[in-house]
Amino acid sequence: EELEKHGKLPSAWKSFAPIVIPIILMALGSIASFPSHPFGEGAFKTICNFFGTPVNALLVGVAFSFLLLPKFDSETLNGWIGESLKDAATILVVTAAGGAFGNVIKEIKVGDYIGQSLSGLSLGIFLPFIIAAALKTAQGSSTVAIVTTSALLYPLLPVLGLNSEMGKVLTVMAIGAGAMTVSHANDSYFWVVTQFSGMDVKTAYKTQTVATLIQGLVTIATVFVLSLFLL
């Protein structure tokens, strides 16, 4: 029935190429940037650096996705592009808005205020988690939460008793736990899940948002238990 509906399905390599090839290109770009220069410093390194840039790698992936078209004509192409834009528009808008809001928070030093307010409390390994979770929940970007929390906490590690090598490892784990707590409407990943799974927002809040809260709490609890034995 599916075969009759969609016609002949593409081969495995055509199906996976738009996903796998950009990953390979970005991996090669990262390797080419190693200080040891594993690819030398000639043309091959330049090519790897160019196509390893995420935007360029994804453009190559888009080019390979055209191989999946059953027939390459304007009607099919316009249909695919229109459907893609319809699904991706919300994600792109929310991602852009979240990025802008994240920059606003960064510029007005909210992270600094949170860090200074909480640094006087004896929270230990929970402090990195709380700051990262507050930033993640406020502006949606895990990357901003990780980078900002790391910059805030580094000078405070001796005060928190986390200045040892193992303390730094546990701090990174605690920041990671906080940076995924919680995913909701200001997080582009939230909309990726809802849009492509057909899930309505109410259901997503009950499932994905709650799930990210649980995973964050379970992770920080695990980190705390580890700290009892390793610090």
PDB file of C-alpha atoms in Angstrom:
ATOM      1  CA  GLU A   1       0.000   0.000   0.000  1.00  0.00           C
ATOM      2  CA  GLU A   2       2.828   2.433   0.908  1.00  0.00           C
ATOM      3  CA  LEU A   3       4.639   1.468  -2.286  1.00  0.00           C
ATOM      4  CA  GLU A   4       1.553   2.257  -4.355  1.00  0.00           C
ATOM      5  CA  LYS A   5       1.116   5.596  -2.578  1.00  0.00           C
ATOM      6  CA  HIS A   6       4.718   6.847  -2.884  1.00  0.00           C
ATOM      7  CA  GLY A   7       5.956   4.865  -5.874  1.00  0.00           C
ATOM      8  CA  LYS A   8       9.412   3.295  -5.952  1.00  0.00           C
ATOM      9  CA  LEU A   9      11.347   4.095  -2.789  1.00  0.00           C
ATOM     10  CA  PRO A  10      14.929   5.462  -3.048  1.00  0.00           C
ATOM     11  CA  SER A  11      17.929   3.280  -2.285  1.00  0.00           C
ATOM     12  CA  ALA A  12      19.497   3.259   1.184  1.00  0.00           C
ATOM     13  CA  TRP A  13      22.494   5.417   0.210  1.00  0.00           C
ATOM     14  CA  LYS A  14      20.251   8.075  -1.340  1.00  0.00           C
ATOM     15  CA  SER A  15      18.114   8.116   1.807  1.00  0.00           C
ATOM     16  CA  PHE A  16      21.018   8.457   4.240  1.00  0.00           C
ATOM     17  CA  ALA A  17      23.289  10.711   2.137  1.00  0.00           C
ATOM     18  CA  PRO A  18      21.594  14.052   3.066  1.00  0.00           C
ATOM     19  CA  ILE A  19      22.187  13.244   6.758  1.00  0.00           C
ATOM     20  CA  VAL A  20      25.452  11.299   6.780  1.00  0.00           C
ATOM     21  CA  ILE A  21      27.473  13.392   4.305  1.00  0.00           C
ATOM     22  CA  PRO A  22      27.142  16.714   6.228  1.00  0.00           C
ATOM     23  CA  ILE A  23      28.203  14.895   9.420  1.00  0.00           C
ATOM     24  CA  ILE A  24      31.265  13.469   7.654  1.00  0.00           C
ATOM     25  CA  LEU A  25      32.142  16.883   6.201  1.00  0.00           C
ATOM     26  CA  MET A  26      31.875  18.601   9.587  1.00  0.00           C
ATOM     27  CA  ALA A  27      33.977  15.855  11.181  1.00  0.00           C
ATOM     28  CA  LEU A  28      36.656  16.299   8.508  1.00  0.00           C
ATOM     29  CA  GLY A  29      36.544  20.065   9.051  1.00  0.00           C
ATOM     30  CA  SER A  30      37.118  19.584  12.776  1.00  0.00           C
ATOM     31  CA  ILE A  31      40.001  17.162  12.187  1.00  0.00           C
ATOM     32  CA  ALA A  32      41.578  19.551   9.674  1.00  0.00           C
ATOM     33  CA  SER A  33      41.589  22.266  12.354  1.00  0.00           C
ATOM     34  CA  PHE A  34      43.601  20.188  14.851  1.00  0.00           C
ATOM     35  CA  PRO A  35      46.865  21.908  15.907  1.00  0.00           C
ATOM     36  CA  SER A  36      48.785  18.826  14.741  1.00  0.00           C
ATOM     37  CA  HIS A  37      47.627  19.500  11.131  1.00  0.00           C
ATOM     38  CA  PRO A  38      46.759  15.852  10.290  1.00  0.00           C
ATOM     39  CA  PHE A  39      45.776  16.854   6.733  1.00  0.00           C
ATOM     40  CA  GLY A  40      48.778  19.110   6.242  1.00  0.00           C
ATOM     41  CA  GLU A  41      48.383  22.767   5.345  1.00  0.00           C
ATOM     42  CA  GLY A  42      47.669  22.506   1.644  1.00  0.00           C
ATOM     43  CA  ALA A  43      44.612  22.478  -0.586  1.00  0.00           C
ATOM     44  CA  PHE A  44      42.986  19.444   1.066  1.00  0.00           C
ATOM     45  CA  LYS A  45      42.917  21.207   4.441  1.00  0.00           C
ATOM     46  CA  THR A  46      41.409  24.314   2.833  1.00  0.00           C
ATOM     47  CA  ILE A  47      38.707  22.223   1.155  1.00  0.00           C
ATOM     48  CA  CYS A  48      37.922  20.391   4.411  1.00  0.00           C
ATOM     49  CA  ASN A  49      37.708  23.671   6.329  1.00  0.00           C
ATOM     50  CA  PHE A  50      35.394  25.165   3.705  1.00  0.00           C
ATOM     51  CA  PHE A  51      32.982  22.250   3.385  1.00  0.00           C
ATOM     52  CA  GLY A  52      33.316  21.427   7.093  1.00  0.00           C
ATOM     53  CA  THR A  53      31.678  24.708   8.040  1.00  0.00           C
ATOM     54  CA  PRO A  54      28.178  23.737   9.286  1.00  0.00           C
ATOM     55  CA  VAL A  55      26.335  26.011   6.837  1.00  0.00           C
ATOM     56  CA  ASN A  56      28.280  24.718   3.823  1.00  0.00           C
ATOM     57  CA  ALA A  57      28.012  21.097   4.979  1.00  0.00           C
ATOM     58  CA  LEU A  58      24.252  21.425   5.341  1.00  0.00           C
ATOM     59  CA  LEU A  59      23.997  23.015   1.893  1.00  0.00           C
ATOM     60  CA  VAL A  60      25.762  19.946   0.486  1.00  0.00           C
ATOM     61  CA  GLY A  61      23.213  17.828   2.363  1.00  0.00           C
ATOM     62  CA  VAL A  62      20.386  19.821   0.773  1.00  0.00           C
ATOM     63  CA  ALA A  63      21.918  19.208  -2.661  1.00  0.00           C
ATOM     64  CA  PHE A  64      21.988  15.459  -1.995  1.00  0.00           C
ATOM     65  CA  SER A  65      18.364  15.568  -0.838  1.00  0.00           C
ATOM     66  CA  PHE A  66      17.336  16.437  -4.401  1.00  0.00           C
ATOM     67  CA  LEU A  67      18.336  12.891  -5.334  1.00  0.00           C
ATOM     68  CA  LEU A  68      15.267  11.766  -3.394  1.00  0.00           C
ATOM     69  CA  LEU A  69      12.879  13.562  -5.731  1.00  0.00           C
ATOM     70  CA  PRO A  70      10.807  11.027  -7.691  1.00  0.00           C
ATOM     71  CA  LYS A  71      11.016  13.368 -10.684  1.00  0.00           C
ATOM     72  CA  PHE A  72      12.897  16.634 -11.024  1.00  0.00           C
ATOM     73  CA  ASP A  73      10.303  19.088 -12.307  1.00  0.00           C
ATOM     74  CA  SER A  74       9.048  22.459 -11.087  1.00  0.00           C
ATOM     75  CA  GLU A  75       5.783  21.083  -9.683  1.00  0.00           C
ATOM     76  CA  THR A  76       7.473  18.447  -7.522  1.00  0.00           C
ATOM     77  CA  LEU A  77      10.258  20.823  -6.465  1.00  0.00           C
ATOM     78  CA  ASN A  78       7.844  23.607  -5.493  1.00  0.00           C
ATOM     79  CA  GLY A  79       5.705  21.125  -3.587  1.00  0.00           C
ATOM     80  CA  TRP A  80       8.670  19.848  -1.582  1.00  0.00           C
ATOM     81  CA  ILE A  81      10.017  23.328  -0.845  1.00  0.00           C
ATOM     82  CA  GLY A  82       6.569  24.617   0.145  1.00  0.00           C
ATOM     83  CA  GLU A  83       5.983  21.691   2.503  1.00  0.00           C
ATOM     84  CA  SER A  84       9.463  22.106   4.022  1.00  0.00           C
ATOM     85  CA  LEU A  85       8.966  25.818   4.643  1.00  0.00           C
ATOM     86  CA  LYS A  86       5.591  25.169   6.248  1.00  0.00           C
ATOM     87  CA  ASP A  87       7.129  22.684   8.705  1.00  0.00           C
ATOM     88  CA  ALA A  88      10.313  24.653   9.364  1.00  0.00           C
ATOM     89  CA  ALA A  89       8.940  28.224   9.537  1.00  0.00           C
ATOM     90  CA  THR A  90       7.840  28.026  13.166  1.00  0.00           C
ATOM     91  CA  ILE A  91      11.132  26.430  14.200  1.00  0.00           C
ATOM     92  CA  LEU A  92      13.190  29.103  12.413  1.00  0.00           C
ATOM     93  CA  VAL A  93      11.178  31.988  13.873  1.00  0.00           C
ATOM     94  CA  VAL A  94      11.315  30.611  17.428  1.00  0.00           C
ATOM     95  CA  THR A  95      15.035  29.837  17.094  1.00  0.00           C
ATOM     96  CA  ALA A  96      15.734  33.385  15.895  1.00  0.00           C
ATOM     97  CA  ALA A  97      13.605  34.881  18.668  1.00  0.00           C
ATOM     98  CA  GLY A  98      15.271  32.656  21.263  1.00  0.00           C
ATOM     99  CA  GLY A  99      18.713  33.657  20.007  1.00  0.00           C
ATOM    100  CA  ALA A 100      17.804  37.339  20.171  1.00  0.00           C
ATOM    101  CA  PHE A 101      16.410  36.947  23.676  1.00  0.00           C
ATOM    102  CA  GLY A 102      19.526  35.035  24.698  1.00  0.00           C
ATOM    103  CA  ASN A 103      21.706  37.925  23.513  1.00  0.00           C
ATOM    104  CA  VAL A 104      19.551  40.393  25.447  1.00  0.00           C
ATOM    105  CA  ILE A 105      20.017  38.348  28.634  1.00  0.00           C
ATOM    106  CA  LYS A 106      23.741  38.092  27.956  1.00  0.00           C
ATOM    107  CA  GLU A 107      24.131  41.853  27.412  1.00  0.00           C
ATOM    108  CA  ILE A 108      22.186  42.884  30.526  1.00  0.00           C
ATOM    109  CA  LYS A 109      24.329  40.520  32.643  1.00  0.00           C
ATOM    110  CA  VAL A 110      21.446  38.485  34.087  1.00  0.00           C
ATOM    111  CA  GLY A 111      23.806  35.533  34.377  1.00  0.00           C
ATOM    112  CA  ASP A 112      26.244  37.605  36.439  1.00  0.00           C
ATOM    113  CA  TYR A 113      23.424  38.669  38.755  1.00  0.00           C
ATOM    114  CA  ILE A 114      22.231  35.084  39.235  1.00  0.00           C
ATOM    115  CA  GLY A 115      25.777  33.889  39.878  1.00  0.00           C
ATOM    116  CA  GLN A 116      26.509  36.619  42.429  1.00  0.00           C
ATOM    117  CA  SER A 117      23.165  36.093  44.177  1.00  0.00           C
ATOM    118  CA  LEU A 118      23.675  32.359  44.590  1.00  0.00           C
ATOM    119  CA  SER A 119      27.430  32.262  45.167  1.00  0.00           C
ATOM    120  CA  GLY A 120      27.031  33.085  48.862  1.00  0.00           C
ATOM    121  CA  LEU A 121      24.859  30.022  49.452  1.00  0.00           C
ATOM    122  CA  SER A 122      26.430  26.679  50.329  1.00  0.00           C
ATOM    123  CA  LEU A 123      25.043  24.822  47.331  1.00  0.00           C
ATOM    124  CA  GLY A 124      28.204  23.026  46.238  1.00  0.00           C
ATOM    125  CA  ILE A 125      27.726  20.900  43.136  1.00  0.00           C
ATOM    126  CA  PHE A 126      24.094  22.049  42.872  1.00  0.00           C
ATOM    127  CA  LEU A 127      25.084  25.660  42.084  1.00  0.00           C
ATOM    128  CA  PRO A 128      26.237  24.936  38.488  1.00  0.00           C
ATOM    129  CA  PHE A 129      23.014  23.010  37.897  1.00  0.00           C
ATOM    130  CA  ILE A 130      20.751  25.751  39.256  1.00  0.00           C
ATOM    131  CA  ILE A 131      22.416  28.559  37.289  1.00  0.00           C
ATOM    132  CA  ALA A 132      22.456  26.569  34.033  1.00  0.00           C
ATOM    133  CA  ALA A 133      18.837  25.461  34.512  1.00  0.00           C
ATOM    134  CA  ALA A 134      17.714  29.038  35.237  1.00  0.00           C
ATOM    135  CA  LEU A 135      19.422  30.345  32.097  1.00  0.00           C
ATOM    136  CA  LYS A 136      18.187  27.455  29.934  1.00  0.00           C
ATOM    137  CA  THR A 137      14.602  27.885  31.106  1.00  0.00           C
ATOM    138  CA  ALA A 138      14.730  31.669  30.701  1.00  0.00           C
ATOM    139  CA  GLN A 139      16.124  31.899  27.171  1.00  0.00           C
ATOM    140  CA  GLY A 140      15.889  28.414  25.634  1.00  0.00           C
ATOM    141  CA  SER A 141      19.437  27.944  24.366  1.00  0.00           C
ATOM    142  CA  SER A 142      21.475  25.155  25.955  1.00  0.00           C
ATOM    143  CA  THR A 143      24.638  26.558  24.358  1.00  0.00           C
ATOM    144  CA  VAL A 144      24.166  29.998  25.928  1.00  0.00           C
ATOM    145  CA  ALA A 145      23.384  28.362  29.283  1.00  0.00           C
ATOM    146  CA  ILE A 146      26.554  26.234  29.159  1.00  0.00           C
ATOM    147  CA  VAL A 147      28.894  29.018  28.023  1.00  0.00           C
ATOM    148  CA  THR A 148      27.516  31.636  30.428  1.00  0.00           C
ATOM    149  CA  THR A 149      27.454  29.300  33.439  1.00  0.00           C
ATOM    150  CA  SER A 150      30.994  28.102  32.733  1.00  0.00           C
ATOM    151  CA  ALA A 151      32.309  31.672  32.579  1.00  0.00           C
ATOM    152  CA  LEU A 152      30.522  32.587  35.807  1.00  0.00           C
ATOM    153  CA  LEU A 153      31.594  29.560  37.802  1.00  0.00           C
ATOM    154  CA  TYR A 154      35.245  29.234  36.882  1.00  0.00           C
ATOM    155  CA  PRO A 155      36.417  31.903  39.384  1.00  0.00           C
ATOM    156  CA  LEU A 156      34.135  30.380  42.056  1.00  0.00           C
ATOM    157  CA  LEU A 157      35.448  26.806  41.855  1.00  0.00           C
ATOM    158  CA  PRO A 158      37.900  27.155  44.790  1.00  0.00           C
ATOM    159  CA  VAL A 159      35.149  28.641  46.989  1.00  0.00           C
ATOM    160  CA  LEU A 160      32.798  25.783  46.073  1.00  0.00           C
ATOM    161  CA  GLY A 161      35.463  23.175  46.753  1.00  0.00           C
ATOM    162  CA  LEU A 162      35.385  22.055  43.124  1.00  0.00           C
ATOM    163  CA  ASN A 163      38.857  23.165  42.057  1.00  0.00           C
ATOM    164  CA  SER A 164      40.292  19.634  41.791  1.00  0.00           C
ATOM    165  CA  GLU A 165      40.379  17.796  38.464  1.00  0.00           C
ATOM    166  CA  MET A 166      37.484  15.574  39.507  1.00  0.00           C
ATOM    167  CA  GLY A 167      35.627  18.607  40.825  1.00  0.00           C
ATOM    168  CA  LYS A 168      35.904  20.254  37.422  1.00  0.00           C
ATOM    169  CA  VAL A 169      34.618  17.089  35.733  1.00  0.00           C
ATOM    170  CA  LEU A 170      31.601  16.952  38.044  1.00  0.00           C
ATOM    171  CA  THR A 171      30.996  20.674  37.512  1.00  0.00           C
ATOM    172  CA  VAL A 172      30.844  20.151  33.753  1.00  0.00           C
ATOM    173  CA  MET A 173      28.384  17.288  34.282  1.00  0.00           C
ATOM    174  CA  ALA A 174      26.239  19.457  36.570  1.00  0.00           C
ATOM    175  CA  ILE A 175      26.215  22.291  34.024  1.00  0.00           C
ATOM    176  CA  GLY A 176      25.193  19.818  31.316  1.00  0.00           C
ATOM    177  CA  ALA A 177      22.342  18.568  33.503  1.00  0.00           C
ATOM    178  CA  GLY A 178      21.105  22.108  34.046  1.00  0.00           C
ATOM    179  CA  ALA A 179      21.465  23.063  30.385  1.00  0.00           C
ATOM    180  CA  MET A 180      18.825  20.520  29.393  1.00  0.00           C
ATOM    181  CA  THR A 181      16.352  21.607  32.088  1.00  0.00           C
ATOM    182  CA  VAL A 182      13.756  22.427  30.826  1.00  0.00           C
ATOM    183  CA  SER A 183      12.760  22.423  27.171  1.00  0.00           C
ATOM    184  CA  HIS A 184       9.633  24.475  26.496  1.00  0.00           C
ATOM    185  CA  ALA A 185       8.238  27.029  24.032  1.00  0.00           C
ATOM    186  CA  ASN A 186      11.370  29.209  23.805  1.00  0.00           C
ATOM    187  CA  ASP A 187      13.532  26.222  22.823  1.00  0.00           C
ATOM    188  CA  SER A 188      13.840  25.423  19.105  1.00  0.00           C
ATOM    189  CA  TYR A 189      14.204  21.709  19.923  1.00  0.00           C
ATOM    190  CA  PHE A 190      10.738  21.852  21.530  1.00  0.00           C
ATOM    191  CA  TRP A 191       9.276  22.957  18.213  1.00  0.00           C
ATOM    192  CA  VAL A 192      11.296  20.455  16.205  1.00  0.00           C
ATOM    193  CA  VAL A 193       9.694  17.668  18.236  1.00  0.00           C
ATOM    194  CA  THR A 194       6.165  19.100  18.133  1.00  0.00           C
ATOM    195  CA  GLN A 195       6.170  20.033  14.443  1.00  0.00           C
ATOM    196  CA  PHE A 196       7.680  16.837  13.080  1.00  0.00           C
ATOM    197  CA  SER A 197       5.832  14.450  15.401  1.00  0.00           C
ATOM    198  CA  GLY A 198       2.441  16.084  14.941  1.00  0.00           C
ATOM    199  CA  MET A 199       2.211  16.619  18.708  1.00  0.00           C
ATOM    200  CA  ASP A 200       0.144  19.550  19.954  1.00  0.00           C
ATOM    201  CA  VAL A 201       1.696  22.065  22.346  1.00  0.00           C
ATOM    202  CA  LYS A 202      -0.355  20.965  25.363  1.00  0.00           C
ATOM    203  CA  THR A 203       0.768  17.359  24.949  1.00  0.00           C
ATOM    204  CA  ALA A 204       4.373  18.455  24.416  1.00  0.00           C
ATOM    205  CA  TYR A 205       4.355  20.356  27.710  1.00  0.00           C
ATOM    206  CA  LYS A 206       3.038  17.255  29.475  1.00  0.00           C
ATOM    207  CA  THR A 207       5.582  14.942  27.869  1.00  0.00           C
ATOM    208  CA  GLN A 208       8.719  16.615  26.546  1.00  0.00           C
ATOM    209  CA  THR A 209       8.918  19.444  29.082  1.00  0.00           C
ATOM    210  CA  VAL A 210       8.255  17.108  31.999  1.00  0.00           C
ATOM    211  CA  ALA A 211      10.694  14.548  30.567  1.00  0.00           C
ATOM    212  CA  THR A 212      13.505  17.120  30.322  1.00  0.00           C
ATOM    213  CA  LEU A 213      12.799  18.173  33.907  1.00  0.00           C
ATOM    214  CA  ILE A 214      13.013  14.562  35.084  1.00  0.00           C
ATOM    215  CA  GLN A 215      16.199  13.846  33.118  1.00  0.00           C
ATOM    216  CA  GLY A 216      17.850  16.964  34.531  1.00  0.00           C
ATOM    217  CA  LEU A 217      16.913  16.105  38.116  1.00  0.00           C
ATOM    218  CA  VAL A 218      17.977  12.476  37.754  1.00  0.00           C
ATOM    219  CA  THR A 219      21.287  13.553  36.218  1.00  0.00           C
ATOM    220  CA  ILE A 220      22.125  16.066  38.949  1.00  0.00           C
ATOM    221  CA  ALA A 221      21.139  13.509  41.598  1.00  0.00           C
ATOM    222  CA  THR A 222      23.574  11.069  39.982  1.00  0.00           C
ATOM    223  CA  VAL A 223      26.289  13.738  39.890  1.00  0.00           C
ATOM    224  CA  PHE A 224      25.684  14.503  43.571  1.00  0.00           C
ATOM    225  CA  VAL A 225      26.030  10.822  44.516  1.00  0.00           C
ATOM    226  CA  LEU A 226      29.260  10.636  42.509  1.00  0.00           C
ATOM    227  CA  SER A 227      30.569  13.732  44.286  1.00  0.00           C
ATOM    228  CA  LEU A 228      30.111  12.015  47.658  1.00  0.00           C
ATOM    229  CA  PHE A 229      32.564   9.317  46.615  1.00  0.00           C
ATOM    230  CA  LEU A 230      34.920  11.224  44.316  1.00  0.00           C
ATOM    231  CA  LEU A 231      35.469  14.521  46.128  1.00  0.00           C
TER     232      LEU A 231
END
